[in-house]
mmCIF file with all atom_site columns, C-alpha atoms in Angstrom:
data_model
loop_
_atom_site.group_PDB
_atom_site.id
_atom_site.type_symbol
_atom_site.label_atom_id
_atom_site.label_alt_id
_atom_site.label_comp_id
_atom_site.label_asym_id
_atom_site.label_entity_id
_atom_site.label_seq_id
_atom_site.pdbx_PDB_ins_code
_atom_site.Cartn_x
_atom_site.Cartn_y
_atom_site.Cartn_z
_atom_site.occupancy
_atom_site.B_iso_or_equiv
_atom_site.pdbx_formal_charge
_atom_site.auth_seq_id
_atom_site.auth_comp_id
_atom_site.auth_asym_id
_atom_site.auth_atom_id
_atom_site.pdbx_PDB_model_num
ATOM 1   C CA . MET A 1 1   ? 20.626  -34.730 -26.801 1.00 0.00 ? 25  MET A CA 1
ATOM 2   C CA . ALA A 1 2   ? 22.437  -31.794 -25.220 1.00 0.00 ? 26  ALA A CA 1
ATOM 3   C CA . VAL A 1 3   ? 20.407  -29.360 -27.345 1.00 0.00 ? 27  VAL A CA 1
ATOM 4   C CA . PHE A 1 4   ? 17.136  -30.726 -25.942 1.00 0.00 ? 28  PHE A CA 1
ATOM 5   C CA . LYS A 1 5   ? 18.413  -30.452 -22.350 1.00 0.00 ? 29  LYS A CA 1
ATOM 6   C CA . LYS A 1 6   ? 19.335  -26.776 -22.863 1.00 0.00 ? 30  LYS A CA 1
ATOM 7   C CA . LYS A 1 7   ? 15.881  -26.028 -24.322 1.00 0.00 ? 31  LYS A CA 1
ATOM 8   C CA . ARG A 1 8   ? 14.247  -27.883 -21.443 1.00 0.00 ? 32  ARG A CA 1
ATOM 9   C CA . ILE A 1 9   ? 16.157  -25.807 -18.884 1.00 0.00 ? 33  ILE A CA 1
ATOM 10  C CA . TRP A 1 10  ? 14.980  -22.579 -20.553 1.00 0.00 ? 34  TRP A CA 1
ATOM 11  C CA . ILE A 1 11  ? 11.407  -23.872 -20.591 1.00 0.00 ? 35  ILE A CA 1
ATOM 12  C CA . TYR A 1 12  ? 11.641  -24.622 -16.842 1.00 0.00 ? 36  TYR A CA 1
ATOM 13  C CA . ILE A 1 13  ? 13.094  -21.161 -16.134 1.00 0.00 ? 37  ILE A CA 1
ATOM 14  C CA . LEU A 1 14  ? 10.375  -19.501 -18.237 1.00 0.00 ? 38  LEU A CA 1
ATOM 15  C CA . PHE A 1 15  ? 7.693   -21.538 -16.428 1.00 0.00 ? 39  PHE A CA 1
ATOM 16  C CA . ILE A 1 16  ? 9.012   -20.436 -13.017 1.00 0.00 ? 40  ILE A CA 1
ATOM 17  C CA . ILE A 1 17  ? 9.135   -16.780 -14.074 1.00 0.00 ? 41  ILE A CA 1
ATOM 18  C CA . VAL A 1 18  ? 5.603   -16.805 -15.512 1.00 0.00 ? 42  VAL A CA 1
ATOM 19  C CA . THR A 1 19  ? 4.234   -18.615 -12.452 1.00 0.00 ? 43  THR A CA 1
ATOM 20  C CA . THR A 1 20  ? 5.922   -16.130 -10.098 1.00 0.00 ? 44  THR A CA 1
ATOM 21  C CA . VAL A 1 21  ? 4.522   -13.157 -12.016 1.00 0.00 ? 45  VAL A CA 1
ATOM 22  C CA . ILE A 1 22  ? 0.982   -14.591 -11.986 1.00 0.00 ? 46  ILE A CA 1
ATOM 23  C CA . ILE A 1 23  ? 1.091   -15.369 -8.251  1.00 0.00 ? 47  ILE A CA 1
ATOM 24  C CA . GLY A 1 24  ? 2.507   -11.904 -7.512  1.00 0.00 ? 48  GLY A CA 1
ATOM 25  C CA . PHE A 1 25  ? -0.262  -10.275 -9.562  1.00 0.00 ? 49  PHE A CA 1
ATOM 26  C CA . ILE A 1 26  ? -2.950  -12.224 -7.678  1.00 0.00 ? 50  ILE A CA 1
ATOM 27  C CA . ILE A 1 27  ? -1.440  -11.285 -4.303  1.00 0.00 ? 51  ILE A CA 1
ATOM 28  C CA . VAL A 1 28  ? -1.305  -7.588  -5.208  1.00 0.00 ? 52  VAL A CA 1
ATOM 29  C CA . LEU A 1 29  ? -4.951  -7.675  -6.323  1.00 0.00 ? 53  LEU A CA 1
ATOM 30  C CA . LYS A 1 30  ? -6.004  -9.326  -3.056  1.00 0.00 ? 54  LYS A CA 1
ATOM 31  C CA . LEU A 1 31  ? -4.082  -6.822  -0.930  1.00 0.00 ? 55  LEU A CA 1
ATOM 32  C CA . ASN A 1 32  ? -5.601  -3.834  -2.724  1.00 0.00 ? 56  ASN A CA 1
ATOM 33  C CA . ARG A 1 33  ? -9.152  -5.150  -2.333  1.00 0.00 ? 57  ARG A CA 1
ATOM 34  C CA . ASN A 1 34  ? -11.549 -3.463  0.078   1.00 0.00 ? 58  ASN A CA 1
ATOM 35  C CA . ILE A 1 35  ? -11.391 -5.603  3.233   1.00 0.00 ? 59  ILE A CA 1
ATOM 36  C CA . LEU A 1 36  ? -14.819 -4.432  4.402   1.00 0.00 ? 60  LEU A CA 1
ATOM 37  C CA . ILE A 1 37  ? -16.849 -5.915  1.522   1.00 0.00 ? 61  ILE A CA 1
ATOM 38  C CA . GLY A 1 38  ? -19.173 -8.539  2.948   1.00 0.00 ? 62  GLY A CA 1
ATOM 39  C CA . THR A 1 39  ? -21.498 -8.879  5.912   1.00 0.00 ? 63  THR A CA 1
ATOM 40  C CA . TRP A 1 40  ? -20.455 -8.024  9.451   1.00 0.00 ? 64  TRP A CA 1
ATOM 41  C CA . GLU A 1 41  ? -22.373 -8.329  12.708  1.00 0.00 ? 65  GLU A CA 1
ATOM 42  C CA . THR A 1 42  ? -21.896 -6.531  16.017  1.00 0.00 ? 66  THR A CA 1
ATOM 43  C CA . SER A 1 43  ? -20.520 -8.520  18.916  1.00 0.00 ? 67  SER A CA 1
ATOM 44  C CA . ASP A 1 44  ? -23.869 -8.283  20.712  1.00 0.00 ? 68  ASP A CA 1
ATOM 45  C CA . GLY A 1 45  ? -25.714 -9.483  17.580  1.00 0.00 ? 69  GLY A CA 1
ATOM 46  C CA . LEU A 1 46  ? -28.096 -6.515  17.437  1.00 0.00 ? 70  LEU A CA 1
ATOM 47  C CA . ARG A 1 47  ? -27.018 -4.942  14.134  1.00 0.00 ? 71  ARG A CA 1
ATOM 48  C CA . ARG A 1 48  ? -25.788 -6.243  10.812  1.00 0.00 ? 72  ARG A CA 1
ATOM 49  C CA . TYR A 1 49  ? -23.550 -4.202  8.500   1.00 0.00 ? 73  TYR A CA 1
ATOM 50  C CA . THR A 1 50  ? -23.513 -5.166  4.821   1.00 0.00 ? 74  THR A CA 1
ATOM 51  C CA . PHE A 1 51  ? -20.779 -3.499  2.752   1.00 0.00 ? 75  PHE A CA 1
ATOM 52  C CA . ASP A 1 52  ? -20.986 -3.522  -1.053  1.00 0.00 ? 76  ASP A CA 1
ATOM 53  C CA . GLU A 1 53  ? -18.668 -1.693  -3.438  1.00 0.00 ? 77  GLU A CA 1
ATOM 54  C CA . ASN A 1 54  ? -19.935 1.765   -2.445  1.00 0.00 ? 78  ASN A CA 1
ATOM 55  C CA . THR A 1 55  ? -23.028 1.313   -0.248  1.00 0.00 ? 79  THR A CA 1
ATOM 56  C CA . LEU A 1 56  ? -23.451 0.288   3.356   1.00 0.00 ? 80  LEU A CA 1
ATOM 57  C CA . THR A 1 57  ? -26.680 -1.163  4.710   1.00 0.00 ? 81  THR A CA 1
ATOM 58  C CA . VAL A 1 58  ? -27.117 -1.165  8.483   1.00 0.00 ? 82  VAL A CA 1
ATOM 59  C CA . SER A 1 59  ? -30.014 -3.341  9.589   1.00 0.00 ? 83  SER A CA 1
ATOM 60  C CA . SER A 1 60  ? -31.362 -4.294  12.976  1.00 0.00 ? 84  SER A CA 1
ATOM 61  C CA . ASN A 1 61  ? -31.811 -7.932  13.964  1.00 0.00 ? 85  ASN A CA 1
ATOM 62  C CA . ILE A 1 62  ? -34.532 -7.013  16.477  1.00 0.00 ? 86  ILE A CA 1
ATOM 63  C CA . ASN A 1 63  ? -36.901 -4.907  14.401  1.00 0.00 ? 87  ASN A CA 1
ATOM 64  C CA . SER A 1 64  ? -37.162 -4.441  10.649  1.00 0.00 ? 88  SER A CA 1
ATOM 65  C CA . TYR A 1 65  ? -35.242 -1.211  10.255  1.00 0.00 ? 89  TYR A CA 1
ATOM 66  C CA . SER A 1 66  ? -32.523 -0.576  7.669   1.00 0.00 ? 90  SER A CA 1
ATOM 67  C CA . GLU A 1 67  ? -30.469 2.453   6.775   1.00 0.00 ? 91  GLU A CA 1
ATOM 68  C CA . PHE A 1 68  ? -28.503 2.982   3.569   1.00 0.00 ? 92  PHE A CA 1
ATOM 69  C CA . TYR A 1 69  ? -25.296 4.997   3.348   1.00 0.00 ? 93  TYR A CA 1
ATOM 70  C CA . GLY A 1 70  ? -22.747 5.797   0.720   1.00 0.00 ? 94  GLY A CA 1
ATOM 71  C CA . TYR A 1 71  ? -19.222 5.097   1.877   1.00 0.00 ? 95  TYR A CA 1
ATOM 72  C CA . SER A 1 72  ? -15.601 5.139   0.890   1.00 0.00 ? 96  SER A CA 1
ATOM 73  C CA . PHE A 1 73  ? -12.761 3.392   2.667   1.00 0.00 ? 97  PHE A CA 1
ATOM 74  C CA . ASP A 1 74  ? -9.188  4.663   2.560   1.00 0.00 ? 98  ASP A CA 1
ATOM 75  C CA . LYS A 1 75  ? -6.567  2.758   4.580   1.00 0.00 ? 99  LYS A CA 1
ATOM 76  C CA . ASN A 1 76  ? -8.052  3.095   8.068   1.00 0.00 ? 100 ASN A CA 1
ATOM 77  C CA . THR A 1 77  ? -10.682 5.805   7.555   1.00 0.00 ? 101 THR A CA 1
ATOM 78  C CA . LEU A 1 78  ? -14.309 5.025   6.796   1.00 0.00 ? 102 LEU A CA 1
ATOM 79  C CA . ILE A 1 79  ? -16.200 7.980   5.314   1.00 0.00 ? 103 ILE A CA 1
ATOM 80  C CA . LEU A 1 80  ? -20.000 7.675   5.508   1.00 0.00 ? 104 LEU A CA 1
ATOM 81  C CA . GLN A 1 81  ? -22.235 9.992   3.551   1.00 0.00 ? 105 GLN A CA 1
ATOM 82  C CA . LYS A 1 82  ? -25.687 10.482  4.981   1.00 0.00 ? 106 LYS A CA 1
ATOM 83  C CA . ASN A 1 83  ? -28.488 12.706  3.750   1.00 0.00 ? 107 ASN A CA 1
ATOM 84  C CA . TYR A 1 84  ? -27.408 15.569  5.941   1.00 0.00 ? 108 TYR A CA 1
ATOM 85  C CA . GLY A 1 85  ? -23.634 15.346  5.861   1.00 0.00 ? 109 GLY A CA 1
ATOM 86  C CA . VAL A 1 86  ? -20.441 13.340  6.055   1.00 0.00 ? 110 VAL A CA 1
ATOM 87  C CA . GLU A 1 87  ? -19.080 11.440  9.058   1.00 0.00 ? 111 GLU A CA 1
ATOM 88  C CA . TYR A 1 88  ? -15.573 10.056  9.538   1.00 0.00 ? 112 TYR A CA 1
ATOM 89  C CA . TYR A 1 89  ? -14.784 6.840   11.417  1.00 0.00 ? 113 TYR A CA 1
ATOM 90  C CA . THR A 1 90  ? -11.497 5.182   12.282  1.00 0.00 ? 114 THR A CA 1
ATOM 91  C CA . VAL A 1 91  ? -11.310 1.489   11.402  1.00 0.00 ? 115 VAL A CA 1
ATOM 92  C CA . SER A 1 92  ? -8.828  -0.888  13.019  1.00 0.00 ? 116 SER A CA 1
ATOM 93  C CA . ILE A 1 93  ? -8.549  -4.478  11.858  1.00 0.00 ? 117 ILE A CA 1
ATOM 94  C CA . ASN A 1 94  ? -7.664  -7.117  14.445  1.00 0.00 ? 118 ASN A CA 1
ATOM 95  C CA . GLY A 1 95  ? -7.647  -10.535 12.808  1.00 0.00 ? 119 GLY A CA 1
ATOM 96  C CA . SER A 1 96  ? -11.220 -11.573 12.037  1.00 0.00 ? 120 SER A CA 1
ATOM 97  C CA . GLU A 1 97  ? -12.811 -8.573  13.719  1.00 0.00 ? 121 GLU A CA 1
ATOM 98  C CA . ILE A 1 98  ? -12.847 -4.875  13.010  1.00 0.00 ? 122 ILE A CA 1
ATOM 99  C CA . ALA A 1 99  ? -13.428 -1.952  15.338  1.00 0.00 ? 123 ALA A CA 1
ATOM 100 C CA . ILE A 1 100 ? -15.168 1.183   14.067  1.00 0.00 ? 124 ILE A CA 1
ATOM 101 C CA . ALA A 1 101 ? -14.799 4.269   16.233  1.00 0.00 ? 125 ALA A CA 1
ATOM 102 C CA . SER A 1 102 ? -15.663 7.935   15.852  1.00 0.00 ? 126 SER A CA 1
ATOM 103 C CA . ALA A 1 103 ? -14.708 11.028  17.772  1.00 0.00 ? 127 ALA A CA 1
ATOM 104 C CA . ASP A 1 104 ? -18.311 11.232  19.084  1.00 0.00 ? 128 ASP A CA 1
ATOM 105 C CA . SER A 1 105 ? -18.427 7.757   20.662  1.00 0.00 ? 129 SER A CA 1
ATOM 106 C CA . ASP A 1 106 ? -16.888 6.493   23.892  1.00 0.00 ? 130 ASP A CA 1
ATOM 107 C CA . SER A 1 107 ? -16.160 2.959   22.724  1.00 0.00 ? 131 SER A CA 1
ATOM 108 C CA . PRO A 1 108 ? -15.728 1.429   19.276  1.00 0.00 ? 132 PRO A CA 1
ATOM 109 C CA . GLU A 1 109 ? -18.265 -0.824  17.578  1.00 0.00 ? 133 GLU A CA 1
ATOM 110 C CA . ILE A 1 110 ? -16.729 -4.330  17.316  1.00 0.00 ? 134 ILE A CA 1
ATOM 111 C CA . LEU A 1 111 ? -17.812 -6.234  14.203  1.00 0.00 ? 135 LEU A CA 1
ATOM 112 C CA . HIS A 1 112 ? -17.332 -9.911  13.331  1.00 0.00 ? 136 HIS A CA 1
ATOM 113 C CA . ARG A 1 113 ? -17.595 -11.273 9.792   1.00 0.00 ? 137 ARG A CA 1
ATOM 114 C CA . VAL A 1 114 ? -20.718 -13.301 9.078   1.00 0.00 ? 138 VAL A CA 1
ATOM 115 C CA . VAL A 1 115 ? -19.983 -16.379 6.993   1.00 0.00 ? 139 VAL A CA 1
#
């Protein structure tokens, strides 16, 4: 009987270790994911920003206009590539909203996630 109890303890320890490693791996993957992916809307509801893996679509809710951009996101810098050049924006994340600001603008654009 004592032999089975020792094996059972090792099985429990192995189960805890494997479970901890799997949960840690999932958490690391979630933290390294691009937080911007999804659909965001401005606080005034006029524009909608849709982020994919490497493209951004900005569309207007008033008229049927859309613009496509290539983008990359590194920590708190959003780099947009347009036809004529590259623009840099600072992104700050405050809970369920993000603020996108550039050196050219007076106030940041506040975006809320669309569910």
